[in-house]
Amino acid sequence: MLNNQNYNVALYIRVSTEEQAANAEGSLKSQEQRLRGAIDFRNRQGNFGELVGVYIDAGISAKDMNRPRLQDMLRDIRQKKINLVMVTEITRLSRNNRDFLEMWDMMRDLGCRFMSLGNDFDTTTAAGEMLLFQMMNLS
């Protein structure tokens, strides 16, 4: 069941190579379409939220947090412009557990939720947050 939160939603989109980024039919476009569709679907069920930012790092690995648009998004979270980050897969945000946990700790402390469509992580619910912690503990 969705709560009536009305989130300020940020989409984080990333591909690792310039070739993927240059592909007009590639995954940048696909990721954004899937994420926008998920927001539309949830808004049809209730007052889910509004898209306030799309952050795209094209052709940059997620091995660390040295990504310009990721840093822009983290700044906007700190400024409380965003209270929900959505990704298609957790690996779009990070491939490093330590970095992910650092981001998640900051987000949680600031009241920002996290949702990964492909991994079925949705910290807008208690069950989703518990699943996220269990998966990270196994890593």
PDB file of C-alpha atoms in Angstrom:
ATOM      1  CA  MET A   1       0.000   0.000   0.000  1.00  0.00           C
ATOM      2  CA  LEU A   2       1.331   3.422  -0.922  1.00  0.00           C
ATOM      3  CA  ASN A   3       1.308   6.227   1.552  1.00  0.00           C
ATOM      4  CA  ASN A   4       0.120   9.714   0.646  1.00  0.00           C
ATOM      5  CA  GLN A   5       3.583  11.242   0.877  1.00  0.00           C
ATOM      6  CA  ASN A   6       3.793  13.426  -2.239  1.00  0.00           C
ATOM      7  CA  TYR A   7       7.541  12.957  -2.643  1.00  0.00           C
ATOM      8  CA  ASN A   8       9.950  15.342  -4.370  1.00  0.00           C
ATOM      9  CA  VAL A   9      11.480  12.745  -6.658  1.00  0.00           C
ATOM     10  CA  ALA A  10      14.932  12.658  -8.242  1.00  0.00           C
ATOM     11  CA  LEU A  11      15.846  10.186 -10.948  1.00  0.00           C
ATOM     12  CA  TYR A  12      19.458   9.059 -11.090  1.00  0.00           C
ATOM     13  CA  ILE A  13      20.476   7.582 -14.440  1.00  0.00           C
ATOM     14  CA  ARG A  14      23.896   6.279 -15.418  1.00  0.00           C
ATOM     15  CA  VAL A  15      25.694   4.151 -17.964  1.00  0.00           C
ATOM     16  CA  SER A  16      29.343   3.113 -17.768  1.00  0.00           C
ATOM     17  CA  THR A  17      30.624   3.681 -21.278  1.00  0.00           C
ATOM     18  CA  GLU A  18      30.562   6.466 -23.840  1.00  0.00           C
ATOM     19  CA  GLU A  19      29.296   3.912 -26.374  1.00  0.00           C
ATOM     20  CA  GLN A  20      26.236   3.174 -24.224  1.00  0.00           C
ATOM     21  CA  ALA A  21      25.684   6.899 -23.654  1.00  0.00           C
ATOM     22  CA  ALA A  22      25.892   7.704 -27.396  1.00  0.00           C
ATOM     23  CA  ASN A  23      23.389   5.021 -28.370  1.00  0.00           C
ATOM     24  CA  ALA A  24      20.161   6.878 -29.172  1.00  0.00           C
ATOM     25  CA  GLU A  25      18.107   3.813 -28.367  1.00  0.00           C
ATOM     26  CA  GLY A  26      20.346   2.940 -25.445  1.00  0.00           C
ATOM     27  CA  SER A  27      19.850   2.562 -21.799  1.00  0.00           C
ATOM     28  CA  LEU A  28      19.874   6.246 -20.766  1.00  0.00           C
ATOM     29  CA  LYS A  29      16.588   6.791 -22.587  1.00  0.00           C
ATOM     30  CA  SER A  30      15.242   3.425 -21.433  1.00  0.00           C
ATOM     31  CA  GLN A  31      16.111   4.082 -17.786  1.00  0.00           C
ATOM     32  CA  GLU A  32      14.418   7.481 -17.835  1.00  0.00           C
ATOM     33  CA  GLN A  33      11.285   6.103 -19.504  1.00  0.00           C
ATOM     34  CA  ARG A  34      10.979   3.285 -16.948  1.00  0.00           C
ATOM     35  CA  LEU A  35      11.446   5.646 -14.010  1.00  0.00           C
ATOM     36  CA  ARG A  36       8.989   8.241 -15.321  1.00  0.00           C
ATOM     37  CA  GLY A  37       6.505   5.430 -15.967  1.00  0.00           C
ATOM     38  CA  ALA A  38       6.884   4.214 -12.376  1.00  0.00           C
ATOM     39  CA  ILE A  39       6.112   7.699 -11.051  1.00  0.00           C
ATOM     40  CA  ASP A  40       3.072   7.988 -13.341  1.00  0.00           C
ATOM     41  CA  PHE A  41       1.828   4.550 -12.245  1.00  0.00           C
ATOM     42  CA  ARG A  42       2.148   5.404  -8.540  1.00  0.00           C
ATOM     43  CA  ASN A  43       0.500   8.794  -9.029  1.00  0.00           C
ATOM     44  CA  ARG A  44      -2.512   7.076 -10.602  1.00  0.00           C
ATOM     45  CA  GLN A  45      -2.835   5.062  -7.370  1.00  0.00           C
ATOM     46  CA  GLY A  46      -2.542   8.061  -5.073  1.00  0.00           C
ATOM     47  CA  ASN A  47      -0.646  11.223  -4.325  1.00  0.00           C
ATOM     48  CA  PHE A  48       2.842   9.746  -4.830  1.00  0.00           C
ATOM     49  CA  GLY A  49       4.999  12.653  -5.893  1.00  0.00           C
ATOM     50  CA  GLU A  50       6.457  15.107  -8.350  1.00  0.00           C
ATOM     51  CA  LEU A  51       9.587  14.766 -10.442  1.00  0.00           C
ATOM     52  CA  VAL A  52      11.945  17.577  -9.400  1.00  0.00           C
ATOM     53  CA  GLY A  53      15.217  16.476 -10.990  1.00  0.00           C
ATOM     54  CA  VAL A  54      16.813  14.091 -13.475  1.00  0.00           C
ATOM     55  CA  TYR A  55      20.518  13.498 -12.856  1.00  0.00           C
ATOM     56  CA  ILE A  56      22.388  11.746 -15.668  1.00  0.00           C
ATOM     57  CA  ASP A  57      26.008  10.614 -15.582  1.00  0.00           C
ATOM     58  CA  ALA A  58      26.692   9.296 -19.074  1.00  0.00           C
ATOM     59  CA  GLY A  59      29.733   7.137 -19.652  1.00  0.00           C
ATOM     60  CA  ILE A  60      30.925   7.174 -16.024  1.00  0.00           C
ATOM     61  CA  SER A  61      31.581   4.111 -13.872  1.00  0.00           C
ATOM     62  CA  ALA A  62      29.907   3.689 -10.481  1.00  0.00           C
ATOM     63  CA  LYS A  63      33.143   2.428  -8.926  1.00  0.00           C
ATOM     64  CA  ASP A  64      33.296   5.585  -6.772  1.00  0.00           C
ATOM     65  CA  MET A  65      31.290   8.732  -6.090  1.00  0.00           C
ATOM     66  CA  ASN A  66      33.354  11.027  -8.350  1.00  0.00           C
ATOM     67  CA  ARG A  67      30.469  11.711 -10.708  1.00  0.00           C
ATOM     68  CA  PRO A  68      29.310  15.290 -11.378  1.00  0.00           C
ATOM     69  CA  ARG A  69      25.570  14.710 -11.521  1.00  0.00           C
ATOM     70  CA  LEU A  70      25.656  12.324  -8.548  1.00  0.00           C
ATOM     71  CA  GLN A  71      27.342  15.062  -6.528  1.00  0.00           C
ATOM     72  CA  ASP A  72      24.690  17.556  -7.723  1.00  0.00           C
ATOM     73  CA  MET A  73      21.961  15.175  -6.568  1.00  0.00           C
ATOM     74  CA  LEU A  74      23.601  14.586  -3.175  1.00  0.00           C
ATOM     75  CA  ARG A  75      23.864  18.372  -2.715  1.00  0.00           C
ATOM     76  CA  ASP A  76      20.156  18.745  -3.525  1.00  0.00           C
ATOM     77  CA  ILE A  77      19.340  16.018  -0.977  1.00  0.00           C
ATOM     78  CA  ARG A  78      21.361  17.885   1.659  1.00  0.00           C
ATOM     79  CA  GLN A  79      19.425  21.038   0.758  1.00  0.00           C
ATOM     80  CA  LYS A  80      16.195  19.035   1.188  1.00  0.00           C
ATOM     81  CA  LYS A  81      15.020  19.668  -2.371  1.00  0.00           C
ATOM     82  CA  ILE A  82      14.674  15.900  -2.809  1.00  0.00           C
ATOM     83  CA  ASN A  83      13.129  13.322  -0.477  1.00  0.00           C
ATOM     84  CA  LEU A  84      13.058  10.289  -2.787  1.00  0.00           C
ATOM     85  CA  VAL A  85      15.747   8.978  -5.158  1.00  0.00           C
ATOM     86  CA  MET A  86      14.681   6.495  -7.816  1.00  0.00           C
ATOM     87  CA  VAL A  87      16.944   4.290  -9.956  1.00  0.00           C
ATOM     88  CA  THR A  88      16.274   1.373 -12.287  1.00  0.00           C
ATOM     89  CA  GLU A  89      18.943  -0.789 -10.600  1.00  0.00           C
ATOM     90  CA  ILE A  90      21.005  -0.222  -7.475  1.00  0.00           C
ATOM     91  CA  THR A  91      24.156  -0.576  -9.607  1.00  0.00           C
ATOM     92  CA  ARG A  92      23.209   2.613 -11.435  1.00  0.00           C
ATOM     93  CA  LEU A  93      23.781   4.458  -8.140  1.00  0.00           C
ATOM     94  CA  SER A  94      26.748   2.496  -6.809  1.00  0.00           C
ATOM     95  CA  ARG A  95      28.820  -0.612  -7.346  1.00  0.00           C
ATOM     96  CA  ASN A  96      30.626  -0.088  -4.058  1.00  0.00           C
ATOM     97  CA  ASN A  97      28.831  -1.191  -0.877  1.00  0.00           C
ATOM     98  CA  ARG A  98      30.735   1.255   1.306  1.00  0.00           C
ATOM     99  CA  ASP A  99      29.804   4.190  -0.958  1.00  0.00           C
ATOM    100  CA  PHE A 100      26.189   3.062  -1.103  1.00  0.00           C
ATOM    101  CA  LEU A 101      25.962   2.774   2.674  1.00  0.00           C
ATOM    102  CA  GLU A 102      27.528   6.220   3.076  1.00  0.00           C
ATOM    103  CA  MET A 103      24.933   7.679   0.703  1.00  0.00           C
ATOM    104  CA  TRP A 104      22.100   5.750   2.348  1.00  0.00           C
ATOM    105  CA  ASP A 105      23.124   6.890   5.852  1.00  0.00           C
ATOM    106  CA  MET A 106      23.122  10.521   4.686  1.00  0.00           C
ATOM    107  CA  MET A 107      19.817  10.102   2.872  1.00  0.00           C
ATOM    108  CA  ARG A 108      18.150   8.374   5.821  1.00  0.00           C
ATOM    109  CA  ASP A 109      19.395  11.043   8.247  1.00  0.00           C
ATOM    110  CA  LEU A 110      17.837  13.715   6.002  1.00  0.00           C
ATOM    111  CA  GLY A 111      14.532  11.890   5.521  1.00  0.00           C
ATOM    112  CA  CYS A 112      15.227  10.958   1.910  1.00  0.00           C
ATOM    113  CA  ARG A 113      13.910   7.599   0.708  1.00  0.00           C
ATOM    114  CA  PHE A 114      15.338   5.309  -1.961  1.00  0.00           C
ATOM    115  CA  MET A 115      13.666   3.151  -4.591  1.00  0.00           C
ATOM    116  CA  SER A 116      15.284   0.740  -7.048  1.00  0.00           C
ATOM    117  CA  LEU A 117      12.809  -0.694  -9.546  1.00  0.00           C
ATOM    118  CA  GLY A 118      14.833  -3.697 -10.669  1.00  0.00           C
ATOM    119  CA  ASN A 119      15.928  -4.760  -7.202  1.00  0.00           C
ATOM    120  CA  ASP A 120      12.500  -4.106  -5.701  1.00  0.00           C
ATOM    121  CA  PHE A 121      13.976  -1.868  -2.992  1.00  0.00           C
ATOM    122  CA  ASP A 122      11.424   0.667  -1.864  1.00  0.00           C
ATOM    123  CA  THR A 123      12.264   2.383   1.403  1.00  0.00           C
ATOM    124  CA  THR A 124       8.990   4.302   1.296  1.00  0.00           C
ATOM    125  CA  THR A 125       7.675   1.216   3.136  1.00  0.00           C
ATOM    126  CA  ALA A 126       8.976  -0.446   6.313  1.00  0.00           C
ATOM    127  CA  ALA A 127       9.204  -3.816   4.547  1.00  0.00           C
ATOM    128  CA  GLY A 128      11.261  -2.286   1.738  1.00  0.00           C
ATOM    129  CA  GLU A 129      13.673  -0.680   4.150  1.00  0.00           C
ATOM    130  CA  MET A 130      14.097  -3.989   6.000  1.00  0.00           C
ATOM    131  CA  LEU A 131      14.804  -5.781   2.692  1.00  0.00           C
ATOM    132  CA  LEU A 132      17.426  -3.196   1.773  1.00  0.00           C
ATOM    133  CA  PHE A 133      19.235  -3.697   5.084  1.00  0.00           C
ATOM    134  CA  GLN A 134      19.102  -7.474   4.754  1.00  0.00           C
ATOM    135  CA  MET A 135      20.540  -7.385   1.241  1.00  0.00           C
ATOM    136  CA  MET A 136      23.317  -4.994   2.251  1.00  0.00           C
ATOM    137  CA  ASN A 137      24.181  -7.155   5.278  1.00  0.00           C
ATOM    138  CA  LEU A 138      24.587 -10.160   2.980  1.00  0.00           C
ATOM    139  CA  SER A 139      26.919  -8.232   0.690  1.00  0.00           C
TER     140      SER A 139
END
